[in-house]
mmCIF file of N, CA and C in Angstrom:
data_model
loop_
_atom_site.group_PDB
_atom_site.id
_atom_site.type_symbol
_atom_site.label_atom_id
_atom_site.label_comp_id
_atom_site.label_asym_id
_atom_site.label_seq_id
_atom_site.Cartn_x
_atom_site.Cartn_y
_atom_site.Cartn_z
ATOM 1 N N UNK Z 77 -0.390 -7.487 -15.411
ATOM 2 C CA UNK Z 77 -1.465 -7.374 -14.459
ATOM 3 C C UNK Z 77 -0.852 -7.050 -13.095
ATOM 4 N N UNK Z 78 -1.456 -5.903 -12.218
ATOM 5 C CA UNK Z 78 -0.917 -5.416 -11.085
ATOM 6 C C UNK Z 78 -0.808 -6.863 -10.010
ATOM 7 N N UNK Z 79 -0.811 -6.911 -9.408
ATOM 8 C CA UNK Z 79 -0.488 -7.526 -7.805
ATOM 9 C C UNK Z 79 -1.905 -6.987 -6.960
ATOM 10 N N UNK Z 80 -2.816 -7.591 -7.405
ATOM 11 C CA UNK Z 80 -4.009 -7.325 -5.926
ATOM 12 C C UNK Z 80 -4.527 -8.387 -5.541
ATOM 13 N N UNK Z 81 -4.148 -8.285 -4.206
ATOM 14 C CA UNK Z 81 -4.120 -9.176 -3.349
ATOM 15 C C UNK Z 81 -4.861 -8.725 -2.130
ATOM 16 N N UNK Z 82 -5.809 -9.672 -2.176
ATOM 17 C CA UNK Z 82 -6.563 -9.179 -0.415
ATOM 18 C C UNK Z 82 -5.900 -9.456 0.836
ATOM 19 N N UNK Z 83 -6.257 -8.376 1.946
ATOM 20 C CA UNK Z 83 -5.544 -8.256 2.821
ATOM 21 C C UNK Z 83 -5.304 -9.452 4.110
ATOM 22 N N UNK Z 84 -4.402 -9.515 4.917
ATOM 23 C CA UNK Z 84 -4.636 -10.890 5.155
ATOM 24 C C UNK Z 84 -5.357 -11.730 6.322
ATOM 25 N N UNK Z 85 -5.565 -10.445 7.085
ATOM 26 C CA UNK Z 85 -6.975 -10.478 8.045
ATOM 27 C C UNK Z 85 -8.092 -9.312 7.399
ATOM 28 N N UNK Z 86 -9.436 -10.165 7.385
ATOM 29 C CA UNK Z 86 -10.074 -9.809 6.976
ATOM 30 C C UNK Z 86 -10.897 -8.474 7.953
ATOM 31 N N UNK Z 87 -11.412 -7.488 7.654
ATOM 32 C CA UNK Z 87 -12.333 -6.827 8.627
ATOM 33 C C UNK Z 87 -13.772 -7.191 8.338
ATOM 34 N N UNK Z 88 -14.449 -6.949 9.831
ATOM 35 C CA UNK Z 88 -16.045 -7.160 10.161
ATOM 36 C C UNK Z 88 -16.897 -6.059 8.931
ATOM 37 N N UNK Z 89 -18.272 -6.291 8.398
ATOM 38 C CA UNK Z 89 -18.427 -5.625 7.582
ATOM 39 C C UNK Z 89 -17.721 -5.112 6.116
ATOM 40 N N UNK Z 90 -17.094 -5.715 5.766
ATOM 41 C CA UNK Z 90 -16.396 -5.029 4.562
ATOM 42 C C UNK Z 90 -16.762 -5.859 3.219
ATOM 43 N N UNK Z 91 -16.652 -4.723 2.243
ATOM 44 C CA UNK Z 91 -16.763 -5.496 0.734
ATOM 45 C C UNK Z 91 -15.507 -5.660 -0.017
ATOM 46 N N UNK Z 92 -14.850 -6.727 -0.126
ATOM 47 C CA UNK Z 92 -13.807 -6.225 -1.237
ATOM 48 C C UNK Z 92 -14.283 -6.694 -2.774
ATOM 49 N N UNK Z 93 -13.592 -5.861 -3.403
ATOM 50 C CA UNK Z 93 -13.861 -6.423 -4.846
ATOM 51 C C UNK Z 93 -12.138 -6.898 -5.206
ATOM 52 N N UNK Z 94 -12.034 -8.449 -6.125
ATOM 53 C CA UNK Z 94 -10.989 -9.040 -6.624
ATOM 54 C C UNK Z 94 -11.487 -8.892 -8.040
ATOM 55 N N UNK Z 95 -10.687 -8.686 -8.923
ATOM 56 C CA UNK Z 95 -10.460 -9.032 -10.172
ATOM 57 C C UNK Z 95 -9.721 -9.840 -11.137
ATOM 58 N N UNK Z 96 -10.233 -10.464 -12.258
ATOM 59 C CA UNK Z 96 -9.596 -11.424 -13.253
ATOM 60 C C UNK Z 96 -9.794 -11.109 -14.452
ATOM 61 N N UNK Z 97 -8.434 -10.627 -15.176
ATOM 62 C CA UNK Z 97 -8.841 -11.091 -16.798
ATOM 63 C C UNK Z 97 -7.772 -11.639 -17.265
ATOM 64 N N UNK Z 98 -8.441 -12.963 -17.797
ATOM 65 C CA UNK Z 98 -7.918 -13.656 -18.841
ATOM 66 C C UNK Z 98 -8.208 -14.697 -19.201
ATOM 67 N N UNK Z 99 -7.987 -16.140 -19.978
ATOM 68 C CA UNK Z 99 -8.644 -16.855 -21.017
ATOM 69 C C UNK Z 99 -9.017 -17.796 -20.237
ATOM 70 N N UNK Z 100 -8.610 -18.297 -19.079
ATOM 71 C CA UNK Z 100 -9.363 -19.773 -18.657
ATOM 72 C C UNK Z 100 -10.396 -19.725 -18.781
ATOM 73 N N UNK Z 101 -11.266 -20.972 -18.810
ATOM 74 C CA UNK Z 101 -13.039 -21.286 -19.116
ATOM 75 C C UNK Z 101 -13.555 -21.110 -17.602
ATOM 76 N N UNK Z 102 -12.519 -21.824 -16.487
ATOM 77 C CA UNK Z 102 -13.252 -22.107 -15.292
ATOM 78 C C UNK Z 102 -12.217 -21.318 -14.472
ATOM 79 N N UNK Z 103 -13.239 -20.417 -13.347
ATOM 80 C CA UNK Z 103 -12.453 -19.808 -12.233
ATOM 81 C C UNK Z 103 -13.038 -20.827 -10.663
ATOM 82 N N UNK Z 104 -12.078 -19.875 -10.053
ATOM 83 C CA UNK Z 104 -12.936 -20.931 -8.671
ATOM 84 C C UNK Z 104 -12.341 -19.599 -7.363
ATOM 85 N N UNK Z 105 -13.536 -19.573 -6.462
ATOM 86 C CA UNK Z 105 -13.007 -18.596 -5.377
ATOM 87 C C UNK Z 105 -12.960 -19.661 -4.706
ATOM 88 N N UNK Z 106 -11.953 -19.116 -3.831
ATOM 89 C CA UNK Z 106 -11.494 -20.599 -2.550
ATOM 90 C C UNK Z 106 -11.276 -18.901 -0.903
ATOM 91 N N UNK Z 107 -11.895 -19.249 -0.347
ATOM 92 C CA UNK Z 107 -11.645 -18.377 1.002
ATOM 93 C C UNK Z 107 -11.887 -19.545 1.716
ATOM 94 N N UNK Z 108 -11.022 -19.238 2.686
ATOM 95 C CA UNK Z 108 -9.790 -20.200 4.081
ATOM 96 C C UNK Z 108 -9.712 -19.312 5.059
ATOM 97 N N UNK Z 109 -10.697 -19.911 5.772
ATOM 98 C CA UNK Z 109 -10.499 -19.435 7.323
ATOM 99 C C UNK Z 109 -9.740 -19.579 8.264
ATOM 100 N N UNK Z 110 -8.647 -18.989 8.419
ATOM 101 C CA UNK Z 110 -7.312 -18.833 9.357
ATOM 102 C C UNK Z 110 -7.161 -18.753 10.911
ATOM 103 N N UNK Z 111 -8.460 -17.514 11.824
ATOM 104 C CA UNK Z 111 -8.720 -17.862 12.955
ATOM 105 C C UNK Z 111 -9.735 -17.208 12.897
ATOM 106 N N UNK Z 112 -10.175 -16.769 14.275
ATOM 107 C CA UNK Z 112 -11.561 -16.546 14.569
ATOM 108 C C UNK Z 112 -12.577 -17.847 14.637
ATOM 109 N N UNK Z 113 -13.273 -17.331 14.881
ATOM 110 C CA UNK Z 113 -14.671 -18.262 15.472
ATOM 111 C C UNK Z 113 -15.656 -19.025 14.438
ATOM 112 N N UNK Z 114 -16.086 -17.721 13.773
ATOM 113 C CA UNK Z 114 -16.708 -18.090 12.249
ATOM 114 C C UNK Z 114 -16.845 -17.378 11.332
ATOM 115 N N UNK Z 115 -17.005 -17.388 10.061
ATOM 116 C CA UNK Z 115 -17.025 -16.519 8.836
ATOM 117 C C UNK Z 115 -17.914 -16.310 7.776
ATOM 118 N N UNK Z 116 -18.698 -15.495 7.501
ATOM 119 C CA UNK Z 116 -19.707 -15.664 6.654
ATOM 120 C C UNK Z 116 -19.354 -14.434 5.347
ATOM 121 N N UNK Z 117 -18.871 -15.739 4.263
ATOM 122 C CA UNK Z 117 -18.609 -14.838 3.020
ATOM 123 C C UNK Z 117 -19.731 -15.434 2.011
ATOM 124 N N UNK Z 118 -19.628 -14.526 0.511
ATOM 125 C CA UNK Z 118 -19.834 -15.069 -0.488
ATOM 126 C C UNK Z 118 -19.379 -14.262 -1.554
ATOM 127 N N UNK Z 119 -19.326 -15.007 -2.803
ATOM 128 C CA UNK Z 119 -18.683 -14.557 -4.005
ATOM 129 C C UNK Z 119 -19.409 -14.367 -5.351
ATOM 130 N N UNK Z 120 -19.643 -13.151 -5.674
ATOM 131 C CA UNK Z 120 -20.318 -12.930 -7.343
ATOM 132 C C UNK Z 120 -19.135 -12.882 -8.391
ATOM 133 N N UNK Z 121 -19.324 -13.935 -9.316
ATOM 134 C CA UNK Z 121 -18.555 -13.324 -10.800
ATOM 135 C C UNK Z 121 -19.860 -13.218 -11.807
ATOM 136 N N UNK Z 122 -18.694 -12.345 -12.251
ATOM 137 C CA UNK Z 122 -19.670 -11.435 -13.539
ATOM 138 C C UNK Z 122 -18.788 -11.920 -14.907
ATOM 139 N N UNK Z 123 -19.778 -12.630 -15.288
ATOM 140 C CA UNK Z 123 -19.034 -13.347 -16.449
ATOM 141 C C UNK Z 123 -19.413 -12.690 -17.911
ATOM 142 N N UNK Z 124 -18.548 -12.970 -19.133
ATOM 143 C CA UNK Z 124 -18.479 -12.410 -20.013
ATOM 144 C C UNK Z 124 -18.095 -10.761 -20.184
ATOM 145 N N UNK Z 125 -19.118 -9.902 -20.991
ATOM 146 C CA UNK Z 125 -18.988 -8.838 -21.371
ATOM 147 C C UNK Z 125 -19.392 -7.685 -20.310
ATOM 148 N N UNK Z 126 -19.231 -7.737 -19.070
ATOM 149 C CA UNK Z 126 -20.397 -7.366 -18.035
ATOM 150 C C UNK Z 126 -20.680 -5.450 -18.641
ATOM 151 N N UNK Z 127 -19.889 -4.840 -19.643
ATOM 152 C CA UNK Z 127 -19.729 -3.789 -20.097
ATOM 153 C C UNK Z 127 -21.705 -3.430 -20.880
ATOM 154 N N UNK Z 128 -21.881 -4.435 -21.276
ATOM 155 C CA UNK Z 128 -23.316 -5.004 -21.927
ATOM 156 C C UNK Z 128 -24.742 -5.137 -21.370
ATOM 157 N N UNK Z 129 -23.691 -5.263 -20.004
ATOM 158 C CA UNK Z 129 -24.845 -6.219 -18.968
ATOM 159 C C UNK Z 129 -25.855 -4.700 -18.487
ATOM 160 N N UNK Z 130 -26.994 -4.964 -18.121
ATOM 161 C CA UNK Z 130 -27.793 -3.906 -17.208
ATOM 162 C C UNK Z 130 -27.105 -3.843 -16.032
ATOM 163 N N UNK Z 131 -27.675 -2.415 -14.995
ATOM 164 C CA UNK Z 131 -26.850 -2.127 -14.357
ATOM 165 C C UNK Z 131 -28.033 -2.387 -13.255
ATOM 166 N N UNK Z 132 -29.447 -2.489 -13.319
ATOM 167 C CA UNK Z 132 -30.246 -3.038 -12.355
ATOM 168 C C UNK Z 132 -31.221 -3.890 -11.937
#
């Protein structure tokens, strides 16, 4: 599995997408706010087969 790693200041407006494959049952996103003032994230996983899934 490559090395992707998000960058380590974040920019205003942006989407990144992270990826995972492999067997654990439970994942967990953890984002840590380093400086700045305040931060407003959030995180979708797409669990299972998402190949299956509808697209809207």
């Amino acid at each position: 599995m490559p090395n992707d790693t998000l960058p380590d200041a974040l920019e205003a407006s942006t989407v990144y997408k992270q990826g995972y494959k492999g067997s654990k049952r439970y994942v967990r996103a953890v984002i840590t706010k380093t400086s700045g003032t305040s931060v407003a994230a959030g995180a979708v996983f797409v669990l299972g087969h998402p190949h299956d899934a509808p697209v809207a």
